[in-house]
Amino acid sequence: MRGKRSRLVTVLTASLALALSACGGGGENQLGGGAPEIPVDQGVQFEPGTTMANLKQAGTIRVGTKIDQPLFGLNGLDGKPQGFDVEMAKLVAAKMGIAPDKIEWVEAPSKTREEIIEQGRVDMVVATYTINDSRKQRISFAGPYYQAGQDIMVKTDNAQITGPETLRPTGAKVCSVTGSTPAEKIKEYVDEQNLVLFDVYSKCADALRTGQVQAVTTDNVILMGLVEESGGQFKLLEKPFTEEPYGIGIKKGDVKFCEFINQTLAQAGQDGTYAKAWQATAGKVSKQTPSLPQADPCS
Ligand code: GLU
């Protein structure tokens, strides 16, 4: 599993340079829309008492996602988020008979994710959410449905910062987000006083633009969207140095819901829905369509 994930990161990274240069940057933001409609399974039946049965009965689902991350979760002009995460959530909802317009989207900044699941303010979180053991103490994860890797974004003309090990020697101020895995990992490479933490990544992009920080660090696919949005001002180093398997966060111990989500993902991986969701969103920048990673056991 580990080796496979590493290879996926490498493959994705190799495709980034090509895709980014081909796309240019800037312009109208179409980085998440246009995904094909997923058929809503109206006749589906579930065992009474399960989360699936309850949600189907309610006819609605509350989904925590990002709203400022192009390619994965970015609010469109209609106020609804678009992106690969959003498509994954729509897919799960559709398999419970819930149409996309019946989804209630809840903004889920990184540090709030476990809390909103625990408090029952959302039914699931699909938000560039890395599966890890410390989070698993509070919530459960279905998936993974994607494998990202932490990377670094700098201004296009920055030739000094070439990898995480160059951050300390160059005295760079580095921005990331509170409650994220990259904010923790980067502490190996940056002194505390040079680490700037916000609640969302769009604020890090602003800080890079204005020169308050010299680098932004998080998952490569999040940075890829911000690079695309920058219209040539920013670049990605394309040297991922962690593995970030994205899972769907649900209430701790809801094994039946986890298994249902994993089956839904597996089917989408097989019937091409997963690939189409990628191509309509993140695939507009990263042309290499990933294959669905093997699901972890539910617990
Ligand atoms: N995947 C990482 C995490 O879950 C970084 C992305 C994010 O903050 O959403 O912490």
PDB file of C-alpha atoms and ligand atoms in Angstrom:
ATOM      1  CA  MET A   1       0.000   0.000   0.000  1.00  0.00           C
ATOM      2  CA  ARG A   2       2.699   2.475   0.993  1.00  0.00           C
ATOM      3  CA  GLY A   3       4.771   1.829  -2.124  1.00  0.00           C
ATOM      4  CA  LYS A   4       1.731   2.107  -4.332  1.00  0.00           C
ATOM      5  CA  ARG A   5       0.815   5.444  -2.764  1.00  0.00           C
ATOM      6  CA  SER A   6       4.336   6.805  -3.317  1.00  0.00           C
ATOM      7  CA  ARG A   7       4.192   5.855  -6.950  1.00  0.00           C
ATOM      8  CA  LEU A   8       0.864   7.580  -7.348  1.00  0.00           C
ATOM      9  CA  VAL A   9       2.283  10.790  -5.922  1.00  0.00           C
ATOM     10  CA  THR A  10       5.219  10.592  -8.313  1.00  0.00           C
ATOM     11  CA  VAL A  11       3.006   9.973 -11.294  1.00  0.00           C
ATOM     12  CA  LEU A  12       0.737  12.858 -10.408  1.00  0.00           C
ATOM     13  CA  THR A  13       3.672  15.175  -9.868  1.00  0.00           C
ATOM     14  CA  ALA A  14       5.214  14.258 -13.185  1.00  0.00           C
ATOM     15  CA  SER A  15       1.990  15.191 -14.900  1.00  0.00           C
ATOM     16  CA  LEU A  16       1.705  18.550 -13.176  1.00  0.00           C
ATOM     17  CA  ALA A  17       4.411  20.419 -15.053  1.00  0.00           C
ATOM     18  CA  LEU A  18       2.952  19.532 -18.394  1.00  0.00           C
ATOM     19  CA  ALA A  19      -0.614  20.211 -17.405  1.00  0.00           C
ATOM     20  CA  LEU A  20       0.146  23.516 -15.741  1.00  0.00           C
ATOM     21  CA  SER A  21       2.217  24.831 -18.618  1.00  0.00           C
ATOM     22  CA  ALA A  22      -0.434  23.740 -21.089  1.00  0.00           C
ATOM     23  CA  CYS A  23      -3.160  25.551 -19.203  1.00  0.00           C
ATOM     24  CA  GLY A  24      -1.411  28.860 -18.702  1.00  0.00           C
ATOM     25  CA  GLY A  25      -3.401  30.313 -15.879  1.00  0.00           C
ATOM     26  CA  GLY A  26      -5.852  32.933 -14.833  1.00  0.00           C
ATOM     27  CA  GLY A  27      -8.956  33.627 -16.794  1.00  0.00           C
ATOM     28  CA  GLU A  28     -12.454  32.533 -16.055  1.00  0.00           C
ATOM     29  CA  ASN A  29     -12.654  30.079 -13.212  1.00  0.00           C
ATOM     30  CA  GLN A  30     -14.029  26.855 -14.601  1.00  0.00           C
ATOM     31  CA  LEU A  31     -12.033  24.588 -12.379  1.00  0.00           C
ATOM     32  CA  GLY A  32     -14.830  22.592 -10.870  1.00  0.00           C
ATOM     33  CA  GLY A  33     -17.990  22.874 -12.870  1.00  0.00           C
ATOM     34  CA  GLY A  34     -19.377  20.871 -15.728  1.00  0.00           C
ATOM     35  CA  ALA A  35     -19.306  17.446 -14.103  1.00  0.00           C
ATOM     36  CA  PRO A  36     -21.790  14.988 -15.594  1.00  0.00           C
ATOM     37  CA  GLU A  37     -24.995  14.424 -13.616  1.00  0.00           C
ATOM     38  CA  ILE A  38     -24.862  11.353 -11.408  1.00  0.00           C
ATOM     39  CA  PRO A  39     -28.084   9.279 -11.562  1.00  0.00           C
ATOM     40  CA  VAL A  40     -30.013   9.514  -8.289  1.00  0.00           C
ATOM     41  CA  ASP A  41     -30.943   6.064  -6.985  1.00  0.00           C
ATOM     42  CA  GLN A  42     -34.576   6.719  -6.027  1.00  0.00           C
ATOM     43  CA  GLY A  43     -35.578   3.111  -5.364  1.00  0.00           C
ATOM     44  CA  VAL A  44     -32.714   2.118  -3.106  1.00  0.00           C
ATOM     45  CA  GLN A  45     -33.564   0.393   0.215  1.00  0.00           C
ATOM     46  CA  PHE A  46     -31.498   0.292   3.389  1.00  0.00           C
ATOM     47  CA  GLU A  47     -31.595  -1.635   6.639  1.00  0.00           C
ATOM     48  CA  PRO A  48     -33.726   0.390   9.080  1.00  0.00           C
ATOM     49  CA  GLY A  49     -31.751   2.333  11.647  1.00  0.00           C
ATOM     50  CA  THR A  50     -28.643   2.753   9.505  1.00  0.00           C
ATOM     51  CA  THR A  51     -27.309   6.207   8.653  1.00  0.00           C
ATOM     52  CA  MET A  52     -28.156   5.502   5.019  1.00  0.00           C
ATOM     53  CA  ALA A  53     -31.799   4.698   5.864  1.00  0.00           C
ATOM     54  CA  ASN A  54     -32.091   7.794   8.038  1.00  0.00           C
ATOM     55  CA  LEU A  55     -30.593  10.091   5.423  1.00  0.00           C
ATOM     56  CA  LYS A  56     -32.705   8.627   2.641  1.00  0.00           C
ATOM     57  CA  GLN A  57     -35.776   9.141   4.799  1.00  0.00           C
ATOM     58  CA  ALA A  58     -34.760  12.742   5.550  1.00  0.00           C
ATOM     59  CA  GLY A  59     -34.157  13.339   1.837  1.00  0.00           C
ATOM     60  CA  THR A  60     -31.195  15.564   2.600  1.00  0.00           C
ATOM     61  CA  ILE A  61     -27.584  15.334   3.780  1.00  0.00           C
ATOM     62  CA  ARG A  62     -25.272  17.894   5.374  1.00  0.00           C
ATOM     63  CA  VAL A  63     -21.787  17.779   3.895  1.00  0.00           C
ATOM     64  CA  GLY A  64     -18.751  19.600   5.242  1.00  0.00           C
ATOM     65  CA  THR A  65     -16.412  20.763   2.495  1.00  0.00           C
ATOM     66  CA  LYS A  66     -13.972  23.516   1.540  1.00  0.00           C
ATOM     67  CA  ILE A  67     -15.237  26.546  -0.348  1.00  0.00           C
ATOM     68  CA  ASP A  68     -11.964  28.306  -1.217  1.00  0.00           C
ATOM     69  CA  GLN A  69      -9.936  25.503  -2.785  1.00  0.00           C
ATOM     70  CA  PRO A  70     -10.069  25.500  -6.588  1.00  0.00           C
ATOM     71  CA  LEU A  71     -10.297  22.008  -8.134  1.00  0.00           C
ATOM     72  CA  PHE A  72     -11.544  20.307  -4.924  1.00  0.00           C
ATOM     73  CA  GLY A  73     -14.031  22.625  -3.220  1.00  0.00           C
ATOM     74  CA  LEU A  74     -14.587  26.173  -4.429  1.00  0.00           C
ATOM     75  CA  ASN A  75     -17.788  28.167  -4.246  1.00  0.00           C
ATOM     76  CA  GLY A  76     -19.150  28.975  -7.687  1.00  0.00           C
ATOM     77  CA  LEU A  77     -21.120  32.053  -8.671  1.00  0.00           C
ATOM     78  CA  ASP A  78     -24.321  30.279  -7.613  1.00  0.00           C
ATOM     79  CA  GLY A  79     -22.933  29.960  -4.075  1.00  0.00           C
ATOM     80  CA  LYS A  80     -22.611  26.183  -4.404  1.00  0.00           C
ATOM     81  CA  PRO A  81     -19.208  24.534  -4.129  1.00  0.00           C
ATOM     82  CA  GLN A  82     -17.609  22.781  -7.095  1.00  0.00           C
ATOM     83  CA  GLY A  83     -14.682  20.401  -7.357  1.00  0.00           C
ATOM     84  CA  PHE A  84     -13.560  16.814  -6.997  1.00  0.00           C
ATOM     85  CA  ASP A  85     -14.522  16.570  -3.309  1.00  0.00           C
ATOM     86  CA  VAL A  86     -17.926  17.975  -4.140  1.00  0.00           C
ATOM     87  CA  GLU A  87     -18.378  15.338  -6.852  1.00  0.00           C
ATOM     88  CA  MET A  88     -17.437  12.568  -4.405  1.00  0.00           C
ATOM     89  CA  ALA A  89     -20.068  13.851  -1.972  1.00  0.00           C
ATOM     90  CA  LYS A  90     -22.722  14.081  -4.709  1.00  0.00           C
ATOM     91  CA  LEU A  91     -21.953  10.507  -5.673  1.00  0.00           C
ATOM     92  CA  VAL A  92     -22.492   9.186  -2.149  1.00  0.00           C
ATOM     93  CA  ALA A  93     -25.673  11.252  -1.778  1.00  0.00           C
ATOM     94  CA  ALA A  94     -27.051  10.030  -5.121  1.00  0.00           C
ATOM     95  CA  LYS A  95     -26.616   6.397  -4.040  1.00  0.00           C
ATOM     96  CA  MET A  96     -28.871   7.169  -1.070  1.00  0.00           C
ATOM     97  CA  GLY A  97     -31.526   8.700  -3.321  1.00  0.00           C
ATOM     98  CA  ILE A  98     -30.521  12.289  -2.495  1.00  0.00           C
ATOM     99  CA  ALA A  99     -30.256  14.699  -5.439  1.00  0.00           C
ATOM    100  CA  PRO A 100     -27.422  17.281  -5.535  1.00  0.00           C
ATOM    101  CA  ASP A 101     -29.833  20.164  -4.874  1.00  0.00           C
ATOM    102  CA  LYS A 102     -30.862  18.474  -1.621  1.00  0.00           C
ATOM    103  CA  ILE A 103     -27.325  18.577  -0.230  1.00  0.00           C
ATOM    104  CA  GLU A 104     -26.719  21.185   2.450  1.00  0.00           C
ATOM    105  CA  TRP A 105     -23.101  22.355   2.100  1.00  0.00           C
ATOM    106  CA  VAL A 106     -21.321  23.451   5.255  1.00  0.00           C
ATOM    107  CA  GLU A 107     -17.946  25.169   5.088  1.00  0.00           C
ATOM    108  CA  ALA A 108     -15.415  22.974   6.905  1.00  0.00           C
ATOM    109  CA  PRO A 109     -12.085  24.764   7.493  1.00  0.00           C
ATOM    110  CA  SER A 110      -9.343  22.265   8.387  1.00  0.00           C
ATOM    111  CA  LYS A 111      -9.336  22.701  12.140  1.00  0.00           C
ATOM    112  CA  THR A 112     -13.131  22.361  12.503  1.00  0.00           C
ATOM    113  CA  ARG A 113     -13.556  19.020  10.738  1.00  0.00           C
ATOM    114  CA  GLU A 114     -13.420  16.512  13.603  1.00  0.00           C
ATOM    115  CA  GLU A 115     -15.513  18.809  15.779  1.00  0.00           C
ATOM    116  CA  ILE A 116     -18.404  19.260  13.330  1.00  0.00           C
ATOM    117  CA  ILE A 117     -18.583  15.497  12.805  1.00  0.00           C
ATOM    118  CA  GLU A 118     -18.496  14.780  16.541  1.00  0.00           C
ATOM    119  CA  GLN A 119     -21.165  17.373  17.231  1.00  0.00           C
ATOM    120  CA  GLY A 120     -23.419  15.993  14.502  1.00  0.00           C
ATOM    121  CA  ARG A 121     -23.451  19.299  12.625  1.00  0.00           C
ATOM    122  CA  VAL A 122     -22.651  17.429   9.410  1.00  0.00           C
ATOM    123  CA  ASP A 123     -23.279  13.866   8.231  1.00  0.00           C
ATOM    124  CA  MET A 124     -19.937  13.600   6.478  1.00  0.00           C
ATOM    125  CA  VAL A 125     -16.877  15.675   5.618  1.00  0.00           C
ATOM    126  CA  VAL A 126     -15.314  15.560   2.155  1.00  0.00           C
ATOM    127  CA  ALA A 127     -12.633  18.227   2.355  1.00  0.00           C
ATOM    128  CA  THR A 128      -9.086  17.264   1.268  1.00  0.00           C
ATOM    129  CA  TYR A 129      -9.108  15.367   4.545  1.00  0.00           C
ATOM    130  CA  THR A 130      -6.076  13.194   5.267  1.00  0.00           C
ATOM    131  CA  ILE A 131      -6.730   9.880   6.997  1.00  0.00           C
ATOM    132  CA  ASN A 132      -4.473   9.546  10.033  1.00  0.00           C
ATOM    133  CA  ASP A 133      -4.395   7.816  13.389  1.00  0.00           C
ATOM    134  CA  SER A 134      -4.835  10.871  15.570  1.00  0.00           C
ATOM    135  CA  ARG A 135      -7.994  11.904  13.695  1.00  0.00           C
ATOM    136  CA  LYS A 136      -9.220   8.304  13.845  1.00  0.00           C
ATOM    137  CA  GLN A 137      -9.375   8.616  17.619  1.00  0.00           C
ATOM    138  CA  ARG A 138     -12.277  11.040  17.195  1.00  0.00           C
ATOM    139  CA  ILE A 139     -13.950  10.098  13.898  1.00  0.00           C
ATOM    140  CA  SER A 140     -13.962   7.318  11.276  1.00  0.00           C
ATOM    141  CA  PHE A 141     -12.910   7.532   7.654  1.00  0.00           C
ATOM    142  CA  ALA A 142     -14.210   5.875   4.516  1.00  0.00           C
ATOM    143  CA  GLY A 143     -11.797   5.698   1.591  1.00  0.00           C
ATOM    144  CA  PRO A 144      -9.190   6.719   0.688  1.00  0.00           C
ATOM    145  CA  TYR A 145     -10.529   8.092  -2.580  1.00  0.00           C
ATOM    146  CA  TYR A 146      -7.394  10.012  -3.557  1.00  0.00           C
ATOM    147  CA  GLN A 147      -3.708  10.186  -2.677  1.00  0.00           C
ATOM    148  CA  ALA A 148      -2.092  13.623  -2.437  1.00  0.00           C
ATOM    149  CA  GLY A 149       1.317  14.699  -1.094  1.00  0.00           C
ATOM    150  CA  GLN A 150       2.517  17.804   0.740  1.00  0.00           C
ATOM    151  CA  ASP A 151       4.402  20.281  -1.437  1.00  0.00           C
ATOM    152  CA  ILE A 152       5.450  23.953  -1.466  1.00  0.00           C
ATOM    153  CA  MET A 153       4.254  26.932  -3.523  1.00  0.00           C
ATOM    154  CA  VAL A 154       6.371  30.066  -4.034  1.00  0.00           C
ATOM    155  CA  LYS A 155       6.353  33.119  -6.295  1.00  0.00           C
ATOM    156  CA  THR A 156       7.301  32.214  -9.850  1.00  0.00           C
ATOM    157  CA  ASP A 157      10.541  34.240  -9.704  1.00  0.00           C
ATOM    158  CA  ASN A 158      11.728  32.640  -6.440  1.00  0.00           C
ATOM    159  CA  ALA A 159      14.834  30.611  -7.267  1.00  0.00           C
ATOM    160  CA  GLN A 160      16.062  30.199  -3.672  1.00  0.00           C
ATOM    161  CA  ILE A 161      13.369  27.915  -2.287  1.00  0.00           C
ATOM    162  CA  THR A 162      13.701  24.576  -4.027  1.00  0.00           C
ATOM    163  CA  GLY A 163      12.484  22.137  -1.359  1.00  0.00           C
ATOM    164  CA  PRO A 164      11.547  21.960   2.334  1.00  0.00           C
ATOM    165  CA  GLU A 165      15.196  21.834   3.430  1.00  0.00           C
ATOM    166  CA  THR A 166      15.834  25.264   1.832  1.00  0.00           C
ATOM    167  CA  LEU A 167      13.189  27.004   3.981  1.00  0.00           C
ATOM    168  CA  ARG A 168      15.256  27.428   7.173  1.00  0.00           C
ATOM    169  CA  PRO A 169      18.529  28.516   5.501  1.00  0.00           C
ATOM    170  CA  THR A 170      16.725  31.177   3.446  1.00  0.00           C
ATOM    171  CA  GLY A 171      14.840  32.458   6.513  1.00  0.00           C
ATOM    172  CA  ALA A 172      11.551  32.071   4.647  1.00  0.00           C
ATOM    173  CA  LYS A 173       8.238  32.802   6.293  1.00  0.00           C
ATOM    174  CA  VAL A 174       5.940  29.904   5.488  1.00  0.00           C
ATOM    175  CA  CYS A 175       2.157  29.872   5.521  1.00  0.00           C
ATOM    176  CA  SER A 176      -0.183  26.966   6.200  1.00  0.00           C
ATOM    177  CA  VAL A 177      -3.500  26.286   7.897  1.00  0.00           C
ATOM    178  CA  THR A 178      -4.296  25.539  11.546  1.00  0.00           C
ATOM    179  CA  GLY A 179      -5.353  21.949  12.196  1.00  0.00           C
ATOM    180  CA  SER A 180      -3.858  20.620   8.959  1.00  0.00           C
ATOM    181  CA  THR A 181      -1.275  17.848   8.621  1.00  0.00           C
ATOM    182  CA  PRO A 182       1.104  20.049   6.538  1.00  0.00           C
ATOM    183  CA  ALA A 183       1.189  22.693   9.304  1.00  0.00           C
ATOM    184  CA  GLU A 184       2.520  20.014  11.675  1.00  0.00           C
ATOM    185  CA  LYS A 185       4.960  18.388   9.270  1.00  0.00           C
ATOM    186  CA  ILE A 186       6.572  21.664   8.185  1.00  0.00           C
ATOM    187  CA  LYS A 187       7.730  22.305  11.768  1.00  0.00           C
ATOM    188  CA  GLU A 188      10.632  19.943  10.994  1.00  0.00           C
ATOM    189  CA  TYR A 189      11.858  22.460   8.439  1.00  0.00           C
ATOM    190  CA  VAL A 190      10.805  25.886   9.769  1.00  0.00           C
ATOM    191  CA  ASP A 191      11.269  27.627  13.135  1.00  0.00           C
ATOM    192  CA  GLU A 192       8.026  28.406  14.934  1.00  0.00           C
ATOM    193  CA  GLN A 193       8.402  32.205  14.557  1.00  0.00           C
ATOM    194  CA  ASN A 194       8.556  31.821  10.767  1.00  0.00           C
ATOM    195  CA  LEU A 195       5.400  29.756  10.536  1.00  0.00           C
ATOM    196  CA  VAL A 196       2.260  31.769   9.734  1.00  0.00           C
ATOM    197  CA  LEU A 197      -1.031  29.957  10.247  1.00  0.00           C
ATOM    198  CA  PHE A 198      -4.450  30.995   8.935  1.00  0.00           C
ATOM    199  CA  ASP A 199      -7.785  29.173   8.965  1.00  0.00           C
ATOM    200  CA  VAL A 200      -8.013  28.727   5.177  1.00  0.00           C
ATOM    201  CA  TYR A 201      -5.526  28.429   2.300  1.00  0.00           C
ATOM    202  CA  SER A 202      -6.856  31.358   0.265  1.00  0.00           C
ATOM    203  CA  LYS A 203      -5.475  33.642   3.009  1.00  0.00           C
ATOM    204  CA  CYS A 204      -2.052  32.014   2.556  1.00  0.00           C
ATOM    205  CA  ALA A 205      -2.228  32.750  -1.179  1.00  0.00           C
ATOM    206  CA  ASP A 206      -2.992  36.414  -0.373  1.00  0.00           C
ATOM    207  CA  ALA A 207      -0.033  36.525   2.039  1.00  0.00           C
ATOM    208  CA  LEU A 208       2.273  35.113  -0.637  1.00  0.00           C
ATOM    209  CA  ARG A 209       1.026  37.643  -3.168  1.00  0.00           C
ATOM    210  CA  THR A 210       1.663  40.585  -0.835  1.00  0.00           C
ATOM    211  CA  GLY A 211       5.086  39.275   0.243  1.00  0.00           C
ATOM    212  CA  GLN A 212       4.146  38.659   3.898  1.00  0.00           C
ATOM    213  CA  VAL A 213       5.324  35.081   3.415  1.00  0.00           C
ATOM    214  CA  GLN A 214       7.727  33.527   0.913  1.00  0.00           C
ATOM    215  CA  ALA A 215       6.145  30.085   0.735  1.00  0.00           C
ATOM    216  CA  VAL A 216       2.847  28.277   1.224  1.00  0.00           C
ATOM    217  CA  THR A 217       2.749  24.608   2.120  1.00  0.00           C
ATOM    218  CA  THR A 218      -0.032  22.055   1.904  1.00  0.00           C
ATOM    219  CA  ASP A 219      -1.103  19.227  -0.398  1.00  0.00           C
ATOM    220  CA  ASN A 220       0.119  19.441  -3.991  1.00  0.00           C
ATOM    221  CA  VAL A 221      -3.391  19.327  -5.469  1.00  0.00           C
ATOM    222  CA  ILE A 222      -4.588  22.242  -3.327  1.00  0.00           C
ATOM    223  CA  LEU A 223      -1.540  24.285  -4.319  1.00  0.00           C
ATOM    224  CA  MET A 224      -2.051  23.274  -7.941  1.00  0.00           C
ATOM    225  CA  GLY A 225      -5.453  24.975  -7.854  1.00  0.00           C
ATOM    226  CA  LEU A 226      -4.006  28.107  -6.243  1.00  0.00           C
ATOM    227  CA  VAL A 227      -1.191  28.207  -8.825  1.00  0.00           C
ATOM    228  CA  GLU A 228      -3.749  27.942 -11.599  1.00  0.00           C
ATOM    229  CA  GLU A 229      -5.801  30.732 -10.049  1.00  0.00           C
ATOM    230  CA  SER A 230      -2.710  32.979  -9.670  1.00  0.00           C
ATOM    231  CA  GLY A 231      -2.390  33.566 -13.405  1.00  0.00           C
ATOM    232  CA  GLY A 232       1.339  32.886 -13.500  1.00  0.00           C
ATOM    233  CA  GLN A 233       2.330  34.588 -10.236  1.00  0.00           C
ATOM    234  CA  PHE A 234       2.960  31.375  -8.281  1.00  0.00           C
ATOM    235  CA  LYS A 235       4.629  28.040  -8.982  1.00  0.00           C
ATOM    236  CA  LEU A 236       4.597  24.639  -7.340  1.00  0.00           C
ATOM    237  CA  LEU A 237       7.933  23.025  -6.478  1.00  0.00           C
ATOM    238  CA  GLU A 238       6.537  19.626  -7.496  1.00  0.00           C
ATOM    239  CA  LYS A 239       8.522  17.739  -4.880  1.00  0.00           C
ATOM    240  CA  PRO A 240       5.927  16.117  -2.629  1.00  0.00           C
ATOM    241  CA  PHE A 241       7.429  14.958   0.665  1.00  0.00           C
ATOM    242  CA  THR A 242       4.509  13.264   2.468  1.00  0.00           C
ATOM    243  CA  GLU A 243       1.592  10.977   1.677  1.00  0.00           C
ATOM    244  CA  GLU A 244      -1.889  12.401   2.215  1.00  0.00           C
ATOM    245  CA  PRO A 245      -4.588   9.801   1.572  1.00  0.00           C
ATOM    246  CA  TYR A 246      -7.940  11.608   1.374  1.00  0.00           C
ATOM    247  CA  GLY A 247     -10.827  10.027   3.263  1.00  0.00           C
ATOM    248  CA  ILE A 248     -14.469  10.855   3.883  1.00  0.00           C
ATOM    249  CA  GLY A 249     -14.915  11.696   7.559  1.00  0.00           C
ATOM    250  CA  ILE A 250     -17.958  10.240   9.330  1.00  0.00           C
ATOM    251  CA  LYS A 251     -19.121   9.652  12.905  1.00  0.00           C
ATOM    252  CA  LYS A 252     -16.738   7.383  14.804  1.00  0.00           C
ATOM    253  CA  GLY A 253     -17.602   3.702  14.587  1.00  0.00           C
ATOM    254  CA  ASP A 254     -20.306   3.989  11.888  1.00  0.00           C
ATOM    255  CA  VAL A 255     -18.988   0.902  10.110  1.00  0.00           C
ATOM    256  CA  LYS A 256     -22.100   0.345   7.966  1.00  0.00           C
ATOM    257  CA  PHE A 257     -21.979   3.877   6.576  1.00  0.00           C
ATOM    258  CA  CYS A 258     -18.234   3.525   5.977  1.00  0.00           C
ATOM    259  CA  GLU A 259     -18.750   0.251   4.101  1.00  0.00           C
ATOM    260  CA  PHE A 260     -21.558   1.742   2.047  1.00  0.00           C
ATOM    261  CA  ILE A 261     -19.333   4.678   1.045  1.00  0.00           C
ATOM    262  CA  ASN A 262     -16.481   2.332   0.152  1.00  0.00           C
ATOM    263  CA  GLN A 263     -18.793   0.216  -2.026  1.00  0.00           C
ATOM    264  CA  THR A 264     -20.089   3.365  -3.711  1.00  0.00           C
ATOM    265  CA  LEU A 265     -16.542   4.525  -4.413  1.00  0.00           C
ATOM    266  CA  ALA A 266     -15.500   1.081  -5.696  1.00  0.00           C
ATOM    267  CA  GLN A 267     -18.433   1.008  -8.090  1.00  0.00           C
ATOM    268  CA  ALA A 268     -17.630   4.530  -9.301  1.00  0.00           C
ATOM    269  CA  GLY A 269     -14.031   3.434  -9.833  1.00  0.00           C
ATOM    270  CA  GLN A 270     -15.222   0.568 -12.007  1.00  0.00           C
ATOM    271  CA  ASP A 271     -17.991   2.204 -14.018  1.00  0.00           C
ATOM    272  CA  GLY A 272     -15.998   5.327 -14.927  1.00  0.00           C
ATOM    273  CA  THR A 273     -17.911   7.790 -12.731  1.00  0.00           C
ATOM    274  CA  TYR A 274     -14.804   8.395 -10.592  1.00  0.00           C
ATOM    275  CA  ALA A 275     -12.661   9.143 -13.661  1.00  0.00           C
ATOM    276  CA  LYS A 276     -15.323  11.460 -15.100  1.00  0.00           C
ATOM    277  CA  ALA A 277     -15.552  13.335 -11.804  1.00  0.00           C
ATOM    278  CA  TRP A 278     -11.790  13.873 -11.910  1.00  0.00           C
ATOM    279  CA  GLN A 279     -11.761  14.957 -15.535  1.00  0.00           C
ATOM    280  CA  ALA A 280     -14.518  17.519 -14.934  1.00  0.00           C
ATOM    281  CA  THR A 281     -12.729  19.060 -11.933  1.00  0.00           C
ATOM    282  CA  ALA A 282      -9.070  18.612 -10.932  1.00  0.00           C
ATOM    283  CA  GLY A 283      -8.425  16.944 -14.283  1.00  0.00           C
ATOM    284  CA  LYS A 284      -8.793  20.316 -15.981  1.00  0.00           C
ATOM    285  CA  VAL A 285      -5.325  21.059 -14.605  1.00  0.00           C
ATOM    286  CA  SER A 286      -3.889  17.629 -13.810  1.00  0.00           C
ATOM    287  CA  LYS A 287      -4.510  15.639 -16.957  1.00  0.00           C
ATOM    288  CA  GLN A 288      -3.415  12.308 -15.519  1.00  0.00           C
ATOM    289  CA  THR A 289      -6.580  10.666 -14.190  1.00  0.00           C
ATOM    290  CA  PRO A 290      -5.786   8.787 -10.954  1.00  0.00           C
ATOM    291  CA  SER A 291      -7.099   5.332 -10.251  1.00  0.00           C
ATOM    292  CA  LEU A 292      -9.138   4.822  -7.119  1.00  0.00           C
ATOM    293  CA  PRO A 293      -6.855   3.710  -4.251  1.00  0.00           C
ATOM    294  CA  GLN A 294      -7.706   0.496  -2.411  1.00  0.00           C
ATOM    295  CA  ALA A 295     -10.067   1.220   0.499  1.00  0.00           C
ATOM    296  CA  ASP A 296      -8.857   0.805   4.084  1.00  0.00           C
ATOM    297  CA  PRO A 297     -10.878  -1.535   6.312  1.00  0.00           C
ATOM    298  CA  CYS A 298     -13.741   0.215   8.111  1.00  0.00           C
ATOM    299  CA  SER A 299     -13.572   0.504  11.892  1.00  0.00           C
TER     300      SER A 299
HETATM  301  N1  GLU B   1      -4.821  16.983   3.657  1.00  0.00           N
HETATM  302  C1  GLU B   1      -4.328  17.828   4.698  1.00  0.00           C
HETATM  303  C2  GLU B   1      -5.176  17.747   5.929  1.00  0.00           C
HETATM  304  O1  GLU B   1      -6.174  17.070   5.945  1.00  0.00           O
HETATM  305  C3  GLU B   1      -4.175  19.260   4.238  1.00  0.00           C
HETATM  306  C4  GLU B   1      -5.351  19.815   3.530  1.00  0.00           C
HETATM  307  C5  GLU B   1      -6.351  20.525   4.395  1.00  0.00           C
HETATM  308  O2  GLU B   1      -5.963  21.193   5.367  1.00  0.00           O
HETATM  309  O3  GLU B   1      -7.524  20.423   4.065  1.00  0.00           O
HETATM  310  O4  GLU B   1      -4.849  18.306   6.938  1.00  0.00           O
END
